[in-house]
Each structure stands twice: as structure tokens, then as C-alpha cells.
Coordinates of N, CA and C in Angstrom, one line a residue:
M1355 N 6.5 -5.9 -2.5 CA 5.3 -6.3 -2.9 C 5.0 -7.8 -2.7
S1356 N 3.9 -8.2 -2.0 CA 3.7 -9.5 -1.5 C 3.3 -10.4 -2.6
K1357 N 3.4 -11.6 -2.5 CA 3.1 -12.6 -3.4 C 1.6 -13.0 -3.4
P1358 N 1.0 -13.2 -4.5 CA -0.5 -13.6 -4.3 C -0.7 -14.9 -3.6
H1359 N -1.8 -15.0 -3.1 CA -2.2 -16.2 -2.5 C -2.4 -17.4 -3.4
P1360 N -2.0 -18.6 -3.3 CA -2.2 -19.7 -4.3 C -3.7 -19.8 -4.7
E1361 N -4.6 -19.6 -3.7 CA -6.0 -19.9 -4.0 C -6.7 -18.6 -4.6
R1362 N -5.9 -17.5 -4.9 CA -6.6 -16.4 -5.5 C -5.8 -16.1 -6.8
A1363 N -4.8 -17.0 -7.2 CA -4.1 -16.8 -8.5 C -5.1 -16.9 -9.6
S1364 N -6.1 -17.8 -9.6 CA -6.9 -17.9 -10.7 C -7.7 -16.6 -10.9
E1365 N -8.1 -15.9 -9.8 CA -8.7 -14.8 -9.9 C -7.9 -13.6 -10.5
L1366 N -6.6 -13.6 -10.2 CA -5.8 -12.6 -10.6 C -5.5 -12.6 -12.0
E1367 N -5.5 -13.9 -12.7 CA -5.3 -14.3 -14.0 C -6.5 -13.8 -14.7
Q1368 N -7.7 -13.6 -14.3 CA -8.8 -13.4 -15.0 C -8.9 -11.8 -15.1
I1369 N -8.2 -10.9 -14.5 CA -8.0 -9.5 -14.7 C -7.3 -9.2 -15.9
P1370 N -8.1 -8.5 -16.9 CA -7.3 -7.9 -18.1 C -6.3 -6.9 -17.8
D1371 N -5.2 -7.0 -18.7 CA -4.3 -5.8 -18.5 C -4.9 -4.5 -18.9
A1372 N -4.8 -3.7 -18.0 CA -5.3 -2.4 -18.2 C -4.2 -1.5 -18.9
A1373 N -4.7 -0.6 -19.8 CA -3.9 0.3 -20.5 C -3.3 1.3 -19.5
P1374 N -2.2 1.8 -19.7 CA -1.4 2.8 -18.9 C -2.0 4.1 -18.7
L1375 N -2.1 4.6 -17.5 CA -2.8 5.9 -17.4 C -2.1 7.1 -18.1
P1376 N -2.7 7.9 -18.6 CA -2.0 9.2 -19.2 C -1.2 9.9 -18.1
P1377 N -0.3 10.6 -18.4 CA 0.4 11.5 -17.3 C -0.5 12.4 -16.5
G1378 N -1.3 13.0 -17.2 CA -2.3 14.1 -16.6 C -3.2 13.4 -15.6
V1379 N -3.8 12.1 -15.8 CA -4.6 11.4 -15.1 C -3.7 11.0 -13.8
R1380 N -2.5 10.5 -14.0 CA -1.7 9.8 -12.8 C -1.2 11.2 -11.9
R1381 N -1.1 12.4 -12.7 CA -0.8 13.5 -11.8 C -1.8 13.9 -10.8
H1382 N -3.1 13.9 -11.5 CA -4.3 14.3 -10.7 C -4.6 13.2 -9.7
L1383 N -4.4 12.0 -10.0 CA -4.5 10.9 -8.8 C -3.6 11.3 -7.6
G1384 N -2.4 11.3 -8.0 CA -1.3 11.7 -7.1 C -1.5 12.8 -6.1
Q1385 N -2.1 14.0 -6.8 CA -2.4 15.1 -6.0 C -3.5 14.9 -5.0
T1386 N -4.5 14.2 -5.8 CA -5.8 13.9 -4.8 C -5.3 13.1 -3.7
L1387 N -4.7 12.1 -3.8 CA -4.3 11.2 -2.8 C -3.4 11.8 -1.7
R1388 N -2.5 12.7 -2.2 CA -1.6 13.3 -1.2 C -2.3 14.3 -0.3
T1389 N -3.5 15.0 -1.0 CA -4.3 15.7 -0.3 C -5.3 15.0 0.8
L1390 N -5.6 13.9 0.3 CA -6.3 13.0 1.3 C -5.7 12.6 2.4
Y1391 N -4.4 12.1 2.1 CA -3.7 11.6 3.3 C -2.7 12.4 4.1
T1392 N -2.7 13.8 3.7 CA -1.8 14.7 4.4 C -2.0 14.7 6.0
D1393 N -3.3 14.5 6.4 CA -3.6 14.7 8.0 C -3.0 13.2 8.5
T1394 N -3.1 12.2 7.7 CA -2.7 10.9 8.2 C -1.2 10.8 8.4
L1395 N -0.5 11.3 7.2 CA 0.9 11.3 7.2 C 1.5 12.2 8.4
S1396 N 0.9 13.3 8.7 CA 1.4 14.2 9.8 C 1.1 13.8 11.2
A1397 N 0.2 12.7 11.3 CA -0.3 12.5 12.8 C 0.8 11.7 13.3
P1398 N 0.7 11.8 14.6 CA 1.8 11.0 15.5 C 1.5 9.5 15.4
V1399 N 2.6 8.7 15.5 CA 2.2 7.3 15.4 C 2.0 6.7 16.8
D1400 N 0.9 5.9 16.7 CA 0.5 5.2 18.0 C 1.6 4.4 18.6
D1401 N 1.8 4.4 20.0 CA 2.7 3.6 20.6 C 2.8 2.1 20.3
R1402 N 1.5 1.5 20.0 CA 1.3 0.1 19.7 C 1.8 -0.1 18.3
L1403 N 1.6 0.7 17.4 CA 2.3 0.7 16.0 C 3.9 0.8 16.0
K1404 N 4.3 1.7 17.1 CA 5.7 2.0 17.2 C 6.4 0.6 17.5
A1405 N 5.8 -0.1 18.7 CA 6.3 -1.3 19.0 C 6.3 -2.5 18.0
L1406 N 5.4 -2.5 17.1 CA 5.2 -3.5 15.9 C 6.2 -3.2 14.9
I1407 N 6.6 -1.8 14.8 CA 7.6 -1.5 13.8 C 8.9 -1.9 14.3
A1408 N 9.1 -1.7 15.6 CA 10.4 -2.1 16.2 C 10.6 -3.6 16.0
Q1409 N 9.5 -4.5 16.2 CA 9.7 -5.8 16.0 C 10.2 -6.0 14.6
L1410 N 9.9 -5.5 13.7 CA 10.3 -5.7 12.3 C 11.5 -5.4 12.1
S1411 N 12.2 -4.6 12.8 CA 13.6 -4.0 12.7 C 14.4 -5.1 13.4
K1412 N 13.9 -5.9 14.2 CA 14.9 -7.0 14.9 C 15.1 -8.0 14.0
P1413 N 16.3 -8.5 14.0 CA 16.7 -9.7 13.1 C 15.9 -10.9 13.5
K1414 N 15.7 -11.9 12.6 CA 15.1 -13.0 12.8 C 16.1 -14.0 13.3
R1415 N 15.7 -14.9 14.1 CA 16.5 -15.9 14.7 C 16.7 -17.2 13.9

């Protein structure tokens, strides 16, 4: 997970803590998201995206 930007830290502090979602709601959300993203997850990866992913795999100098 990325760190929040310093200029946005005050915005994030203003968000109240939300109560945890009940298991039934979490299950429903998960099923709905899986249904929505099924096509995306099974689609072939574009060559440009493959090249960017390959760059992430290279060690930094």
C-alpha cells in the first residue's frame, strides 16, 4: 500500500473511522466485484503493459 501524500494527510485525518462491514455485506461486495471484473481479469495483457511490468521486475541500480 502506498503512503499518503503529505499535502493530503490533513484530508485523510478528517475521515471518521467506519464500522467494519458485516460478513454478508462483504461477501456480496466481493461477489459483485468478481462478476464485474471477470472479463478484465481474463483479457490478454497489452504489450505496452507487459513491457512496464517487465521494468518493475528489473533490479534498481
